[in-house]
Each structure stands twice: as C-alpha cells, then as structure tokens.
PDB file of C-alpha atoms in Angstrom:
ATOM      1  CA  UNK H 305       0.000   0.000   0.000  1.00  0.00           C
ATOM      2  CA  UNK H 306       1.246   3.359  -0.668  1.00  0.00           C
ATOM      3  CA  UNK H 307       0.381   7.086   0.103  1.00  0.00           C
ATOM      4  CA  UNK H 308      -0.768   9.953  -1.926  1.00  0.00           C
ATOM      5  CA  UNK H 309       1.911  11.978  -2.152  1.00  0.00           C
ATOM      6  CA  UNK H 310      -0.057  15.577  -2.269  1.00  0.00           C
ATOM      7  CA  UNK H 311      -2.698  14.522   0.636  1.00  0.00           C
ATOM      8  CA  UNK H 312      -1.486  11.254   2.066  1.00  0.00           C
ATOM      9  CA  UNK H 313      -4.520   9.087   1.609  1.00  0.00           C
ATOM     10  CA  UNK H 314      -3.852   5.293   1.652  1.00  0.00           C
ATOM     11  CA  UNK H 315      -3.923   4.058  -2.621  1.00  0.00           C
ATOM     12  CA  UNK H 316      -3.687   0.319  -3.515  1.00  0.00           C
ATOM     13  CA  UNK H 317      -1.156  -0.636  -5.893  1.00  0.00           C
ATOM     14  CA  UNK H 318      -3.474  -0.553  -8.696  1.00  0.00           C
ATOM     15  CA  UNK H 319      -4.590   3.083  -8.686  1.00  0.00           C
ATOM     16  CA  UNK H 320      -3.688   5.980 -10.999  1.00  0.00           C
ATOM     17  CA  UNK H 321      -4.733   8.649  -9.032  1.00  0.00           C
ATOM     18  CA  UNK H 322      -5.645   9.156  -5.486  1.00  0.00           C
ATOM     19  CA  UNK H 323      -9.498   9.513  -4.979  1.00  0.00           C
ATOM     20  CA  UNK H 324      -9.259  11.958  -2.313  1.00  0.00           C
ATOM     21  CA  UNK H 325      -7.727  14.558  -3.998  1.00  0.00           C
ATOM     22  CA  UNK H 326      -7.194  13.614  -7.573  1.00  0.00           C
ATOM     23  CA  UNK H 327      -3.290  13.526  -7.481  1.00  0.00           C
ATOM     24  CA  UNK H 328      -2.060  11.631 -10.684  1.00  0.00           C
ATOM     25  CA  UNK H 329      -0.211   9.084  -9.257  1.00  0.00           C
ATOM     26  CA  UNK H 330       1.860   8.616 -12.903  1.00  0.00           C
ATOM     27  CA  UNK H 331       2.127  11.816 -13.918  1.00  0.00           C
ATOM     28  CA  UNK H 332       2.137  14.254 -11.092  1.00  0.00           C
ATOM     29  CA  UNK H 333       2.512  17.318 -13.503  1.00  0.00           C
ATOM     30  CA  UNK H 334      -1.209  16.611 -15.192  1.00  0.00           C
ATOM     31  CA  UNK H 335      -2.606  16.869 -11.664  1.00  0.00           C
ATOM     32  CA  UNK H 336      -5.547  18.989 -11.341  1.00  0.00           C
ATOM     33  CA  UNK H 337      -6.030  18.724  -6.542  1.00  0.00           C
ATOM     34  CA  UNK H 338      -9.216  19.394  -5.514  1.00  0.00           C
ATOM     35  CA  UNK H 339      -9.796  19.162  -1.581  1.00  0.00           C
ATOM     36  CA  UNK H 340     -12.788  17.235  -0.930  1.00  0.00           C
ATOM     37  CA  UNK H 341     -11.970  16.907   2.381  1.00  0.00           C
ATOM     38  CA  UNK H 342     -13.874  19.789   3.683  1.00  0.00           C
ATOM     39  CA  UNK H 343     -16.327  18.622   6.239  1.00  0.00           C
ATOM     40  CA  UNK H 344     -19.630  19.702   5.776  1.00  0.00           C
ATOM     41  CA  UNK H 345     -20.849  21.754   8.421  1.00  0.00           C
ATOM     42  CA  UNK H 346     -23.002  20.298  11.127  1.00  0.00           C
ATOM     43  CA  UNK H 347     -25.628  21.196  12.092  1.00  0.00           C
ATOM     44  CA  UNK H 348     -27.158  19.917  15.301  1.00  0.00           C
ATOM     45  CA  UNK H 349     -31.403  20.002  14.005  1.00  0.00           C
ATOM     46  CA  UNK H 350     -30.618  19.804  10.358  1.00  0.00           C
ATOM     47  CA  UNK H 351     -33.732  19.218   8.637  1.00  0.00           C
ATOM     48  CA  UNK H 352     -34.782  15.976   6.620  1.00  0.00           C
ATOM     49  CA  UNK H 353     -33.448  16.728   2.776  1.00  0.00           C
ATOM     50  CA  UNK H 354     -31.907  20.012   3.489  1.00  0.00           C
ATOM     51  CA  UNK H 355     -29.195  19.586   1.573  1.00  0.00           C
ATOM     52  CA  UNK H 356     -30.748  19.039  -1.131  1.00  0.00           C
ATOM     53  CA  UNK H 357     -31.651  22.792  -1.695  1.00  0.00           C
ATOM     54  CA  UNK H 358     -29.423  24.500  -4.432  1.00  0.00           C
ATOM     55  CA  UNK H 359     -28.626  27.184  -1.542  1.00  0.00           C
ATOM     56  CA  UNK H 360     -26.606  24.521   0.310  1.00  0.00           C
ATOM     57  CA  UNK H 361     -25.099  22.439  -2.610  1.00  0.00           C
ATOM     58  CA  UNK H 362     -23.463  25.994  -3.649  1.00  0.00           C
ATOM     59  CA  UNK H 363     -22.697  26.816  -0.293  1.00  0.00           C
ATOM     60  CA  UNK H 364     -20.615  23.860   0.040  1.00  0.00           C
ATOM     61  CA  UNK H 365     -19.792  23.944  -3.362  1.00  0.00           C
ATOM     62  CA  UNK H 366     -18.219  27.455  -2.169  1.00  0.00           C
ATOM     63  CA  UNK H 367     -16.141  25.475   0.573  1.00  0.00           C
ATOM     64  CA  UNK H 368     -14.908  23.172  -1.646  1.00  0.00           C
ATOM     65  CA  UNK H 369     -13.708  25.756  -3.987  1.00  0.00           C
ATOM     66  CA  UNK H 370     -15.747  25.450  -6.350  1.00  0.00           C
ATOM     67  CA  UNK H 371     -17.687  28.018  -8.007  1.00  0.00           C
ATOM     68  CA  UNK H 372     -19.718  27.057 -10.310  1.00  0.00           C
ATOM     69  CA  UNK H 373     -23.545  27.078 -10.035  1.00  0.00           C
ATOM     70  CA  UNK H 374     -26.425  24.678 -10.067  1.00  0.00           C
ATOM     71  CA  UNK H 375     -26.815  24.129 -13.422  1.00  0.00           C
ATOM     72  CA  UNK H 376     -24.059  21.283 -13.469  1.00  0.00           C
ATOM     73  CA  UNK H 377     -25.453  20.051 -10.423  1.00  0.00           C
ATOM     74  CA  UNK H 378     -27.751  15.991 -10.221  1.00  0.00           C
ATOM     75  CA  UNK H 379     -28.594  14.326  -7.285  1.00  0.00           C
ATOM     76  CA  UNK H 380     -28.068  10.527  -7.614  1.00  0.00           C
ATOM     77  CA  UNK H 381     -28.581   7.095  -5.588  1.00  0.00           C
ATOM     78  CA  UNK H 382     -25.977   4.825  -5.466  1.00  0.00           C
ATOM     79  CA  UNK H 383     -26.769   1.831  -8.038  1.00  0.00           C
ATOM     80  CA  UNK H 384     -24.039  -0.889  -8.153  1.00  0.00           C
ATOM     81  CA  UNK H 385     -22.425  -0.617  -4.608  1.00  0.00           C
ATOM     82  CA  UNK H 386     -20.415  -3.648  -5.316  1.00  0.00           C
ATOM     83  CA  UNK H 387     -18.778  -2.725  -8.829  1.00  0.00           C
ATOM     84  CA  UNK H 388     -17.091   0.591  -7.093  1.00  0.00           C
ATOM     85  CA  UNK H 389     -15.906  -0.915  -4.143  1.00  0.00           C
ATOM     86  CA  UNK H 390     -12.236  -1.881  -4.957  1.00  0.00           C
ATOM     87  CA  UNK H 391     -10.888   0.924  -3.279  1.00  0.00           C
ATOM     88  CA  UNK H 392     -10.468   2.123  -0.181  1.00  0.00           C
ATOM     89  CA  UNK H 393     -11.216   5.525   0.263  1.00  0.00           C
ATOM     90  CA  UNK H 394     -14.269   4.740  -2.197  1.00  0.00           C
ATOM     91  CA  UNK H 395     -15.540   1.624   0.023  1.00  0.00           C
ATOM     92  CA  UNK H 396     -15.757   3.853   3.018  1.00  0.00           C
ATOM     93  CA  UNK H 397     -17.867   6.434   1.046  1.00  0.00           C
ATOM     94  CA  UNK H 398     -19.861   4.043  -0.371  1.00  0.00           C
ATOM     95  CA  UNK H 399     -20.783   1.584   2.791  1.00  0.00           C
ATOM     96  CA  UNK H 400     -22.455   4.747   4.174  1.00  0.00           C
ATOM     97  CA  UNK H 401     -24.048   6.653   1.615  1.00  0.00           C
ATOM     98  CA  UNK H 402     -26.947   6.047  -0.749  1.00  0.00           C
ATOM     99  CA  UNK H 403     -27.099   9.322  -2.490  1.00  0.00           C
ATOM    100  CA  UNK H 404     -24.577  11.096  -3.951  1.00  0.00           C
ATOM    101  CA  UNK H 405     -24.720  15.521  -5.002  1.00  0.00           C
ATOM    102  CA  UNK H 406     -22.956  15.223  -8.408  1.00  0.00           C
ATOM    103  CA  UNK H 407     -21.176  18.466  -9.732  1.00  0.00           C
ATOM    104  CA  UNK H 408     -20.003  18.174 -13.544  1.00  0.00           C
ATOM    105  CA  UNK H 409     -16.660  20.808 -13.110  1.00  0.00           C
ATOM    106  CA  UNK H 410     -13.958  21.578 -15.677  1.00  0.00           C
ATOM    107  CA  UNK H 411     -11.855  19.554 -13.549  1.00  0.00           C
ATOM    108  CA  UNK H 412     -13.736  16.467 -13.147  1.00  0.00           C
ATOM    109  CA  UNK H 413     -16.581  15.068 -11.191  1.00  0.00           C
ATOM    110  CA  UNK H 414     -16.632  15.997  -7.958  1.00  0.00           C
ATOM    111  CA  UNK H 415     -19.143  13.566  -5.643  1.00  0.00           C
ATOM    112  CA  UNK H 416     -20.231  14.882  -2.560  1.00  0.00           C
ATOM    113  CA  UNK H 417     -21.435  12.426  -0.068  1.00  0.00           C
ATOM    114  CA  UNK H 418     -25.474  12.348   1.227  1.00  0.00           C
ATOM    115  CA  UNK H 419     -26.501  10.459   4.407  1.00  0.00           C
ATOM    116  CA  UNK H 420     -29.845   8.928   4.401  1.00  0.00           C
ATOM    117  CA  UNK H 421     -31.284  12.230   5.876  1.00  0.00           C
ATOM    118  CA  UNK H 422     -30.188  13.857   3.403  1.00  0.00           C
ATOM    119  CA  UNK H 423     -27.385  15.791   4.561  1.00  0.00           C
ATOM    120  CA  UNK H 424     -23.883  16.219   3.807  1.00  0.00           C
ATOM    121  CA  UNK H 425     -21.793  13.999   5.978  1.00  0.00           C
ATOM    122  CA  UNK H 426     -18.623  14.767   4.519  1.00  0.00           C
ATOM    123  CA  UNK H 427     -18.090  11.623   2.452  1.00  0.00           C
ATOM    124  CA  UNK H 428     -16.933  13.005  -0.523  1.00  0.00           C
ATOM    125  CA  UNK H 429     -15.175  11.415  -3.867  1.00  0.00           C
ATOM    126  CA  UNK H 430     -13.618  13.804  -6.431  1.00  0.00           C
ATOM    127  CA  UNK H 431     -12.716  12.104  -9.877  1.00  0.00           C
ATOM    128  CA  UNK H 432     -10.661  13.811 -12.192  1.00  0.00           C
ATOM    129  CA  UNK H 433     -11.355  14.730 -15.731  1.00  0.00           C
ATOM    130  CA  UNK H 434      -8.824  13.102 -17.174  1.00  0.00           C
ATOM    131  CA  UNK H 435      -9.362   9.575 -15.270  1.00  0.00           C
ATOM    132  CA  UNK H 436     -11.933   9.156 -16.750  1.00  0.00           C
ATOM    133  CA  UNK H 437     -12.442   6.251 -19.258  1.00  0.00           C
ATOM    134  CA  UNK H 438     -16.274   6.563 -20.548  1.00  0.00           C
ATOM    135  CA  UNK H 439     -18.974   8.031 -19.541  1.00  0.00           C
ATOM    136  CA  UNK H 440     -22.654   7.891 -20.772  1.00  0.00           C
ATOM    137  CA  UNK H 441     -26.501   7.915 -19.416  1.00  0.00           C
ATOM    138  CA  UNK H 442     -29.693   6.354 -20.372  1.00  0.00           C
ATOM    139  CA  UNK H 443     -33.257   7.055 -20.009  1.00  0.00           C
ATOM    140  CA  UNK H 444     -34.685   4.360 -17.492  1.00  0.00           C
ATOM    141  CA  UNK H 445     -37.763   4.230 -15.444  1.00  0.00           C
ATOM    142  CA  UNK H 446     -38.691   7.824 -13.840  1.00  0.00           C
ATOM    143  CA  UNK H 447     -35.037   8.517 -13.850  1.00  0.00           C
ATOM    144  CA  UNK H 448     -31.767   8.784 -16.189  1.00  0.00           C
ATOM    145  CA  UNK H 449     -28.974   5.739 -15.743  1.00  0.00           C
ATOM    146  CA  UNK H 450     -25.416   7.194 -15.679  1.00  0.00           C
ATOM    147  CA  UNK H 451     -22.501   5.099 -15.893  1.00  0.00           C
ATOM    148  CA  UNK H 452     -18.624   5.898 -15.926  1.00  0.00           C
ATOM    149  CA  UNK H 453     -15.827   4.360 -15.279  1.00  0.00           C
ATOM    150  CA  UNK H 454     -11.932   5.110 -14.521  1.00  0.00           C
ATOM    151  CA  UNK H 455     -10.542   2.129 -15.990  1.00  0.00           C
ATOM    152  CA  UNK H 456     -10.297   0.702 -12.521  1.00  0.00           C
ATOM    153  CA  UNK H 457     -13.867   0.834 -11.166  1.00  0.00           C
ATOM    154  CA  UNK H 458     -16.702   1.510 -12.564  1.00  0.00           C
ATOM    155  CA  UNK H 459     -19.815   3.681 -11.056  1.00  0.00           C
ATOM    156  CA  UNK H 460     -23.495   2.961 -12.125  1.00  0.00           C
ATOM    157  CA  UNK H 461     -25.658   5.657 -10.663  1.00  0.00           C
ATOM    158  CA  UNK H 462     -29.505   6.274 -10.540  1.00  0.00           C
ATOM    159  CA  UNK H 463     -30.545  10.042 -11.691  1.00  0.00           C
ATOM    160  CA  UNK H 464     -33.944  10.647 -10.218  1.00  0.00           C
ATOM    161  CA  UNK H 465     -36.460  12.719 -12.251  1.00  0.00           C
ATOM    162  CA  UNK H 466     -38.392  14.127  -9.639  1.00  0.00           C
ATOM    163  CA  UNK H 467     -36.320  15.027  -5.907  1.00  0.00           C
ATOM    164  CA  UNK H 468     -38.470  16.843  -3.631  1.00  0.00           C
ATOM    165  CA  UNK H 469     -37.013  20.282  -2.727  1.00  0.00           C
ATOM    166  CA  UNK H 470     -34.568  20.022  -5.774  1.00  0.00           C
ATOM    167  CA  UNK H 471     -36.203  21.725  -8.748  1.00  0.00           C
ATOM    168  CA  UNK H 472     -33.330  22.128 -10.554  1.00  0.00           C
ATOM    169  CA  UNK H 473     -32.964  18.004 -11.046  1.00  0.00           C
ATOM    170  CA  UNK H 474     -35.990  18.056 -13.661  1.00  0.00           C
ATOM    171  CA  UNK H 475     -34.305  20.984 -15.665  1.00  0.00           C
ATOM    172  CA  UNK H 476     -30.591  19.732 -15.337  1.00  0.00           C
ATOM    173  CA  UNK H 477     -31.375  16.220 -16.351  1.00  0.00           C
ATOM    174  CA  UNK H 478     -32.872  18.078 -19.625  1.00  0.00           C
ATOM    175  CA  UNK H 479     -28.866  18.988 -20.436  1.00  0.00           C
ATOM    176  CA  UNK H 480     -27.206  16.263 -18.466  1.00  0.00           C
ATOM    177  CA  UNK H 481     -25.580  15.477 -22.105  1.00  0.00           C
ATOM    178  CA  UNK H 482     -24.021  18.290 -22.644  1.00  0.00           C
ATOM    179  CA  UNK H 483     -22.743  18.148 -18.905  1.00  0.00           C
ATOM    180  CA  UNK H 484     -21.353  14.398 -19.553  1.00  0.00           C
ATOM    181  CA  UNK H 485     -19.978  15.688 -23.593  1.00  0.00           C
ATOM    182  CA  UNK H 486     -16.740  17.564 -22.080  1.00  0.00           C
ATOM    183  CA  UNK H 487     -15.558  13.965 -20.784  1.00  0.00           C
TER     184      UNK H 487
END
C-alpha cells in the first residue's frame, strides 16, 4: 500500500490517481487537486433533505472551492455498490451513503457524499477529468442511468427525475448530455 503523495490518503497498488484529492499518481505534472476533504458543516437540528436545496449544494460547493452554479449540479442514488468498491477511500464512502450531489466541473466530477437524511456527511469522492475512461446515461424508469468508469472501477448511478425540494434536477437532467460531452 502506498500514500498519496499531495494529501497522504492510503492508494492500492493498482490506482492511478488518489481519490481523495485527484493527485495523478503517474504523472504528477497533469494533476488537477481538488480538496474534498472539507467537512460539511453540522448542524445539530438539520432538517430531513436540506441539503438538497441549491442554496446549500453551492454553499458547500463554495467550501470546496468550487464556483460554479447549479446548473451542473444531479442528485443521484448509489446503483451498483459492489462494482465501485475496490478501493479504499471509495468503500468507506460508499458503505455509508446512498445518495450522492454530483457536480459536472472543468476539472472532473466531484461527488459529494449524502446520508440517508439527506445531509452532507462529509463523504466526498472527487474524480478527475482526465481519469476518466467513458462516460454515458440512459433514459430508465422515472429517472436517467449514468454510468462511468476510470478504468479501474466503474460507477453505475440512478438520476432521479423528480427530488423533492430540488427543482433544478428536472431541468438539469434536460442537459445532463451536454454536462457528460466535455468527458
């Protein structure tokens, strides 16, 4: 096992980048860091869902540093929990959350972590742009199917059509190609 050299997260032998962070493990120099590691703020009586509101995705978003608005922004639930856990950092994520806030940045996809309450809770996943092997969705059922992978792992995630207290998810999923076209 080895360490990320730019944030010192445990990587298995196997990985090109480190998940925390998105340090290119190869080829440091095409590194684009974000730090996901910002915990989310908690809040002691934080309402069912409240973090679903585009208010608080951008807030956080704003933590983060990132600054980009809502308009690249999908809620999704967790599909395939057993195809994306090979590695570490993304087992832990994914053992305790069901829903993911997905942000479409320049940089990559950033996935910031949703508890079943629907709050942050800090469990965050940032994978960079350039990691990324494929990438397409599907219409399914009352929601849109998007799959990527990294080479590595693969993620198979459920875009809802409808998410109470998010109407932005209706309108988004309406351009969620053109979000997906710059990978």
């Amino acid at each position: 096992m080895d360490f990320c050299e730019n944030c010192g997260n445990d990587l298995l032998f196997d990985h090109d980048f480190c998940y925390q962070c998105g340090y290119n493990i190869n080829n440091p120099q095409d590194s684009y860091v974000v730090n996901v590691d910002m915990p989310a703020i908690n809040y002691s009586k934080r309402k069912q869902n409240r973090d679903f509101k585009a208010a608080e995705i951008l807030k956080y978003k704003n933590r983060l540093s990132l600054h980009s608005g809502i308009e690249n922004v999908f809620i999704a639930q967790v599909a395939n929990k057993q195809s994306i856990m090979s590695c570490s950092y993304v087992m832990a994520a994914i053992l305790d959350v069901e829903f993911f806030v997905l942000s479409f940045e320049d940089a990559g996809i950033v996935m910031l972590g949703i508890d079943m309450r629907g709050c942050f809770d800090s469990n965050n996943i940032f994978i960079p742009r350039n990691a990324i092997t494929t990438i397409h969705s599907r219409r399914g059922l009352m929601h849109r199917v998007l799959k990527f992978s990294t080479g590595r792992l693969s993620f198979k995630l459920f875009l809802p059509s409808l998410v109470i207290g998010s109407p932005y998810q209706k309108a988004n999923l309406a351009h969620l190609q053109r979000c997906i076209a710059k990978y």
